Every structure is written in C-alpha cells, then in structure tokens.
Coordinates of C-alpha atoms in Angstrom, one line a residue:
M142 CA -12.4 -5.4 4.7
T143 CA -13.1 -3.1 2.1
E144 CA -15.7 -4.5 -0.5
Q145 CA -14.2 -4.9 -3.8
P146 CA -15.8 -1.9 -6.3
E147 CA -18.4 -3.4 -8.7
I148 CA -17.0 -4.4 -11.9
T149 CA -18.3 -2.7 -14.8
K150 CA -19.8 -4.7 -17.9
P151 CA -17.0 -5.5 -20.3
N152 CA -17.6 -3.0 -23.4
N153 CA -17.3 -4.3 -26.8
A154 CA -16.0 -0.7 -28.2
P155 CA -13.9 0.5 -25.1
L156 CA -12.6 3.7 -26.0
L157 CA -12.8 5.2 -22.8
P158 CA -11.2 2.0 -21.1
T159 CA -8.4 2.1 -24.1
G160 CA -7.6 5.9 -23.3
S161 CA -7.5 5.6 -19.5
V162 CA -5.2 2.5 -19.8
L163 CA -3.0 4.5 -22.4
L164 CA -2.5 7.5 -20.2
G165 CA -1.9 5.3 -17.2
L166 CA 0.8 3.6 -18.9
A167 CA 2.1 6.8 -20.1
S168 CA 2.2 8.2 -16.6
F169 CA 4.2 4.9 -15.2
S170 CA 6.5 5.1 -17.7
A171 CA 6.9 9.1 -16.9
M172 CA 7.4 7.6 -13.3
D173 CA 10.4 5.6 -14.3
A174 CA 11.9 8.4 -15.6
V175 CA 11.6 10.4 -12.9
M176 CA 12.6 7.8 -10.5
K177 CA 15.5 7.1 -12.6
S178 CA 16.7 10.7 -12.1
L179 CA 16.3 10.4 -8.7
S180 CA 18.2 7.0 -8.3
L181 CA 21.0 8.6 -10.0
S182 CA 21.2 12.2 -7.6
L183 CA 19.7 10.3 -4.5
G184 CA 20.5 6.5 -5.2
P185 CA 18.0 3.9 -5.4
Y186 CA 17.3 3.2 -1.5
N187 CA 16.7 7.1 -1.0
A188 CA 14.5 7.6 -4.2
I189 CA 12.3 4.9 -3.3
L190 CA 11.9 5.2 0.4
W191 CA 10.9 9.0 0.2
R192 CA 8.8 8.1 -2.9
Y193 CA 6.8 5.5 -1.0
A194 CA 6.7 7.9 2.1
V195 CA 5.0 10.8 -0.2
G196 CA 2.7 8.1 -1.7
F197 CA 1.4 6.8 1.8
V198 CA 0.6 10.2 2.7
I199 CA -1.4 10.5 -0.9
I200 CA -3.1 6.8 -0.8
G201 CA -3.6 7.4 2.9
V202 CA -5.8 10.2 2.5
L203 CA -7.8 8.6 -0.1
Y204 CA -8.1 5.4 1.6
L205 CA -9.3 6.7 4.8
W206 CA -11.7 8.7 3.3
Q207 CA -13.5 5.5 2.3
R208 CA -13.6 4.6 6.1
P209 CA -12.7 0.9 5.5
S210 CA -12.7 -1.9 7.7
W211 CA -9.3 -3.5 8.6
P212 CA -8.6 -6.3 6.4
D213 CA -8.8 -10.1 7.6
R214 CA -5.6 -11.8 8.5
Q215 CA -5.7 -14.0 5.3
I216 CA -5.5 -10.6 3.1
M217 CA -3.3 -9.1 5.3
K218 CA -1.1 -12.0 4.8
I219 CA -1.1 -11.6 0.9
H220 CA -0.6 -7.8 1.4
V221 CA 2.5 -8.4 3.1
L222 CA 3.7 -11.2 1.0
R223 CA 3.3 -9.1 -2.1
S224 CA 5.1 -6.1 -0.4
V225 CA 7.9 -8.0 0.6
L226 CA 8.2 -9.2 -3.1
I227 CA 8.0 -5.2 -4.2
V228 CA 10.7 -4.3 -1.5
F229 CA 13.4 -6.4 -3.5
M230 CA 11.8 -5.8 -6.9
A231 CA 11.8 -2.3 -6.7
Y232 CA 15.7 -1.8 -5.4
L233 CA 16.6 -4.4 -8.3
F234 CA 14.8 -2.3 -10.8
F235 CA 15.8 1.0 -10.1
W236 CA 19.5 0.3 -9.5
G237 CA 19.3 -1.5 -12.8
L238 CA 17.8 1.5 -14.2
T239 CA 21.1 3.8 -13.2
R240 CA 22.9 1.2 -15.3
V241 CA 21.0 0.5 -18.2
P242 CA 19.0 2.9 -20.8
L243 CA 15.5 3.1 -19.9
A244 CA 14.2 1.5 -22.9
E245 CA 16.1 -1.4 -22.4
G246 CA 14.9 -1.8 -18.6
I247 CA 11.5 -1.5 -19.6
A248 CA 12.1 -4.0 -22.4
L249 CA 13.5 -6.8 -19.9
S250 CA 10.5 -6.3 -17.7
F251 CA 8.4 -7.8 -20.6
I252 CA 9.7 -10.9 -19.8
A253 CA 7.8 -11.5 -16.1
P254 CA 4.2 -12.1 -17.6
L255 CA 6.0 -15.3 -19.4
I256 CA 7.8 -16.5 -16.2
A257 CA 4.2 -16.1 -14.3
L258 CA 2.4 -18.9 -16.6
Y259 CA 5.0 -21.4 -15.1
L260 CA 5.0 -19.8 -11.6
A261 CA 1.0 -20.2 -11.7
A262 CA 1.2 -23.5 -12.6
I263 CA 3.4 -24.6 -10.0
F264 CA 1.7 -22.4 -6.9
L265 CA -1.9 -22.0 -8.5
K266 CA -2.1 -25.3 -10.0
E267 CA -3.0 -23.8 -13.5
S268 CA -2.8 -26.1 -16.7
I269 CA 0.2 -24.5 -19.2
H270 CA -1.6 -23.9 -22.2
P271 CA 0.3 -25.1 -25.4
K272 CA 1.1 -22.2 -26.8
A273 CA 3.0 -20.9 -23.6
I274 CA 5.5 -23.2 -24.6
W275 CA 6.5 -21.0 -28.1
A276 CA 5.6 -17.8 -26.2
S277 CA 8.4 -18.7 -23.7
L278 CA 10.5 -19.6 -26.7
F279 CA 10.0 -16.0 -28.2
G280 CA 10.6 -14.3 -24.9
L281 CA 13.9 -16.1 -24.2
A282 CA 15.1 -15.2 -27.7
G283 CA 14.0 -11.6 -27.3
V284 CA 16.2 -11.4 -23.8
A285 CA 19.2 -13.6 -25.8
V286 CA 19.2 -11.1 -28.6
I287 CA 19.5 -7.9 -26.0
A288 CA 21.8 -9.6 -23.9
Y289 CA 24.1 -10.9 -26.8
E290 CA 24.7 -7.1 -27.7
K291 CA 25.8 -6.5 -23.8
L292 CA 27.9 -9.7 -23.6
T293 CA 29.6 -9.1 -27.0
G294 CA 30.0 -5.5 -26.7
D295 CA 32.5 -3.2 -25.1
Y296 CA 30.2 -2.2 -22.0
P297 CA 31.7 -1.4 -18.2
T298 CA 30.6 -4.4 -16.2
E299 CA 28.4 -1.9 -14.2
T300 CA 26.1 -2.2 -17.2
L301 CA 26.2 -6.1 -17.1
W302 CA 25.1 -5.8 -13.5
G303 CA 22.2 -3.6 -14.1
F304 CA 21.2 -6.0 -16.9
A305 CA 21.1 -8.8 -14.8
A306 CA 19.4 -6.9 -11.9
I307 CA 16.5 -5.9 -14.0
L308 CA 16.2 -9.7 -15.3
F309 CA 16.4 -10.8 -11.6
S310 CA 13.5 -7.9 -10.7
A311 CA 11.6 -9.5 -13.4
I312 CA 11.6 -13.0 -11.9
L313 CA 10.5 -11.4 -8.6
Y314 CA 7.5 -9.6 -10.5
A315 CA 6.5 -12.4 -12.0
G316 CA 5.6 -13.7 -8.6
N317 CA 4.1 -10.8 -7.8
L318 CA 1.6 -11.2 -10.9
V319 CA 0.6 -14.6 -9.5
I320 CA -0.2 -12.9 -6.0
Q321 CA -1.7 -10.0 -7.5
R322 CA -4.2 -12.4 -9.4
Y323 CA -5.5 -13.8 -6.0
Q324 CA -5.7 -10.3 -4.7
A325 CA -7.2 -8.6 -7.4
L326 CA -10.4 -11.1 -6.7
R327 CA -10.8 -9.5 -3.0
V328 CA -9.9 -6.3 -2.5
G329 CA -9.9 -2.9 -4.5
P330 CA -7.1 -0.8 -6.1
I331 CA -7.2 1.9 -3.1
E332 CA -6.8 -0.6 -0.4
V333 CA -4.2 -2.6 -2.7
S334 CA -2.2 0.7 -3.3
F335 CA -2.5 1.8 0.5
F336 CA -1.3 -1.2 1.9
Q337 CA 1.7 -1.6 -0.8
N338 CA 2.7 2.2 0.2
L339 CA 2.4 1.4 3.8
I340 CA 4.2 -1.8 3.8
V341 CA 6.8 -1.1 1.4
F342 CA 7.7 2.3 3.1
L343 CA 8.2 0.8 6.7
A344 CA 10.4 -2.0 5.2
Y345 CA 12.9 0.7 4.0
L346 CA 12.2 2.7 7.2
A347 CA 13.4 0.0 9.2
V348 CA 17.3 0.3 7.8
A349 CA 16.8 4.1 7.3
P350 CA 19.4 4.7 10.3
W351 CA 22.1 3.3 8.2
F352 CA 21.3 4.3 4.4
A353 CA 18.9 7.3 4.8
I354 CA 19.5 10.9 4.2
V355 CA 16.8 13.7 3.7
P356 CA 17.0 14.9 0.6
E357 CA 17.2 18.9 -0.1
A358 CA 14.1 21.1 -0.8
S359 CA 15.1 20.9 -4.7
A360 CA 14.3 17.2 -4.8
W361 CA 11.1 17.0 -2.7
P362 CA 8.9 18.2 -6.1
M363 CA 10.4 15.4 -8.0
I364 CA 9.8 13.0 -5.6
T365 CA 6.0 14.3 -5.2
L366 CA 5.8 13.9 -8.6
A367 CA 7.0 10.4 -9.0
A368 CA 4.7 9.2 -6.2
T369 CA 1.6 11.2 -7.9
L370 CA 2.5 9.4 -11.2
A371 CA 2.4 6.1 -9.7
I372 CA -0.7 6.4 -8.1
I373 CA -2.5 7.8 -10.6
S374 CA -1.2 5.2 -13.3
I375 CA -2.4 2.5 -10.9
L376 CA -6.1 4.2 -10.7
L377 CA -6.4 4.8 -14.5
I378 CA -5.2 1.1 -15.7
M379 CA -7.5 -0.6 -13.0
W380 CA -10.5 1.6 -13.8
G381 CA -9.7 1.0 -17.5
Y382 CA -9.6 -3.0 -16.8
A383 CA -12.8 -2.7 -14.8
R384 CA -14.7 -1.9 -17.8
A385 CA -13.2 -4.0 -20.6
E386 CA -12.0 -7.3 -20.8
A387 CA -8.3 -7.5 -20.4
Q388 CA -7.5 -9.4 -23.6
L389 CA -8.8 -6.4 -25.5
L390 CA -6.7 -4.0 -23.5
V391 CA -3.2 -6.2 -22.8
N392 CA -1.5 -5.3 -26.0
L393 CA -1.5 -1.7 -25.2
E394 CA 1.0 -2.3 -22.4
Y395 CA 3.4 -2.5 -24.6
S396 CA 2.9 1.0 -25.5
A397 CA 5.3 1.5 -22.2
F398 CA 8.7 0.8 -24.6
I399 CA 7.5 3.6 -26.8
W400 CA 7.4 6.0 -23.9
A401 CA 10.3 4.8 -22.2
A402 CA 12.5 5.4 -25.4
L403 CA 11.2 8.8 -26.3
F404 CA 11.8 9.7 -22.1
G405 CA 15.2 8.2 -22.1
W406 CA 16.1 9.7 -25.4
V407 CA 15.1 13.3 -24.5
Y408 CA 15.9 13.2 -20.6
F409 CA 18.9 11.0 -20.5
D410 CA 20.2 10.8 -24.0
E411 CA 19.9 7.2 -24.2
P412 CA 19.8 5.9 -27.9
V413 CA 17.6 2.9 -28.9
T414 CA 19.6 0.6 -30.6
A415 CA 18.4 -2.1 -33.1
S416 CA 19.2 -5.1 -31.1
T417 CA 17.0 -3.7 -28.2
V418 CA 13.9 -3.2 -30.9
F419 CA 14.6 -6.7 -32.4
G420 CA 14.7 -8.1 -28.8
T421 CA 11.5 -6.2 -27.7
V422 CA 9.5 -7.5 -30.5
L423 CA 10.4 -11.0 -30.0
I424 CA 9.2 -10.2 -26.3
V425 CA 6.1 -8.9 -27.0
A426 CA 5.5 -11.6 -29.9
G427 CA 5.7 -14.2 -27.2
C428 CA 3.7 -12.4 -24.7
I429 CA 1.0 -11.8 -27.3
M430 CA 0.8 -15.0 -28.1
A431 CA 0.4 -16.5 -24.5
T432 CA -2.1 -13.9 -23.7
R433 CA -4.5 -14.4 -26.3
R434 CA -7.0 -17.0 -25.0
D435 CA -10.2 -16.4 -23.4
R436 CA -9.5 -15.6 -20.0
P437 CA -8.4 -12.5 -18.6
V438 CA -4.3 -11.8 -18.3
A439 CA -2.2 -9.8 -15.8
H440 CA -0.5 -6.6 -16.5
V441 CA 3.0 -6.9 -18.2
E442 CA 4.4 -3.6 -17.5
T443 CA 6.0 -3.3 -14.1
T444 CA 3.1 -1.1 -12.6
A445 CA 3.5 -2.9 -9.0
L446 CA 6.7 -0.5 -8.5

C-alpha cells in the first residue's frame, strides 16, 4: 500500500495553503462549468465517461511514477465503495446541472456536510454536537427557500427534476464524505484519485455498448480540460489541507458559489435570483455553525466528482 505523505505541521498564518485551496476551488468550479457544457452537448453519461477516461490516463502517469505497491484488501474495498457512490452521484449531479443554473446546483450541494454529520453518527458512532441540530435547521431552511421559488414559480417539469437530482446527489455525497474521512487517514491523494478515476471509468465503460458515443475531435480539448481541472483541484486542495488546520480553511469552500455564479452568468447567461442567494446564506450559516469546532472537518463543495 502506498504510504501516506507526511503531513506538515499546521500553519497559524496559512497564506500559501489559503491561496492553494482558493485556486483549487476556482479550478473545480471551472470544471463544473466545462462539464455542464459537455453534458449539454454529449449528454451526462458521455461527458462523465470520457472525462474519467482522460483523467485516468493523466493521474495514472503520476501514480505509476511513484512505483506504488498494490493496496491491501481493506483499502481496496474502501476505494470501490466510494467509487460506486461517485458513479451515481456524478451522473445525478451533472444531469441536474443541465436543468438548473450552475450557482443553484453548487448551492444545493452545500447541504451534504450537514447530512454527513448524522450519517457519521450512525455509521462511525460519532456523537452529534448540539450545534448540529441548529445547523441542520439552517441548512434545511436554505434548501426550502431555494425550493419554494422552484415549486411556486412557472418552471418546466425538467427543472424540478434537475433540482431533485442534485439534492439526491448531495445525499450520496454526504455518504461519500463519511467514507472519505476513513480513507484520508490511510492513503494519499494521488492514490485516491487514481482508483477513483479507474473504477468510475470501468463502471461507465461496462454500459458503453448501449450508451457510449465517440466525441467529435472538437470536443476532446474540452474533455481534456475538464479532466485536468478536476485533478489540479484535488491536488491543490489536498496540499492546502495538509498544511493548515481545516477549521481555518473550510469557510473558503463557499467561494465556490461565487465562481459558479460568475461562470453561469458568463457562459450560460444564467441570472442569480435573490432567493438563491438568501438560501445559500442560510445553508452556509448552518455549515459554518456545524464545523466551528476543535476538530477537522470534511470538504464542502463536491470535490469528489
């Protein structure tokens, strides 16, 4: 099994880690925008299939360069379990993004760490902090504010299905966060990324005879860009979190909403409504309340994708 990289002692003035995490989040938001464009042109299945194919090649070079040993059976089970969650989570998320604005999709994904608190209590036997109850109420209120506009407005049925798909994806992502806590203590980010890309690609490849299409040459630069942005994001964020305390960095994760709103407006002409902003503020407030403790917390934005 690959040894976990040595963790640098947390820095009390984490300028470089902060910059690394911010760049990583900007990179991932850009990837979401590229993937939305690819999902609209190729369909979510083919966008994900070919992005993971290219990502596997890129991260495979980095992984094999380390000359790693094969993970033991227990670690492989964790790699497989988390990747299976990502198979469904990624499809639901990007399918939903083709039907709702980018900023709203990212905002709804912020509910995941609140759900993860309760899943951790069930599966990891962690005690629920009293603040988590209030945090959950804030988070659910934020989702309700965003949902109310959709349910009472004159929106196509597909938009409502997109909204539901992203919410269900967030639930799966919450389970992914619980597994990620266990996984992060045992293996390094390059190994995690390698097996994630490999297993998800193989899972999508299994149904390729029925659904896959070979993209035109003009689509490959965008596919390669999406894969590259995803890998860069993971490495930048993991580098930052290895060098500063998580509680100092976690609130930076909400900058993803700003990038999503910007990319959605510039590339897809998507307006950001007042209810989306207000709902996001409530969700973010709940997440900050839940994570202001003396122990590390997991990532918020859906960087597992």
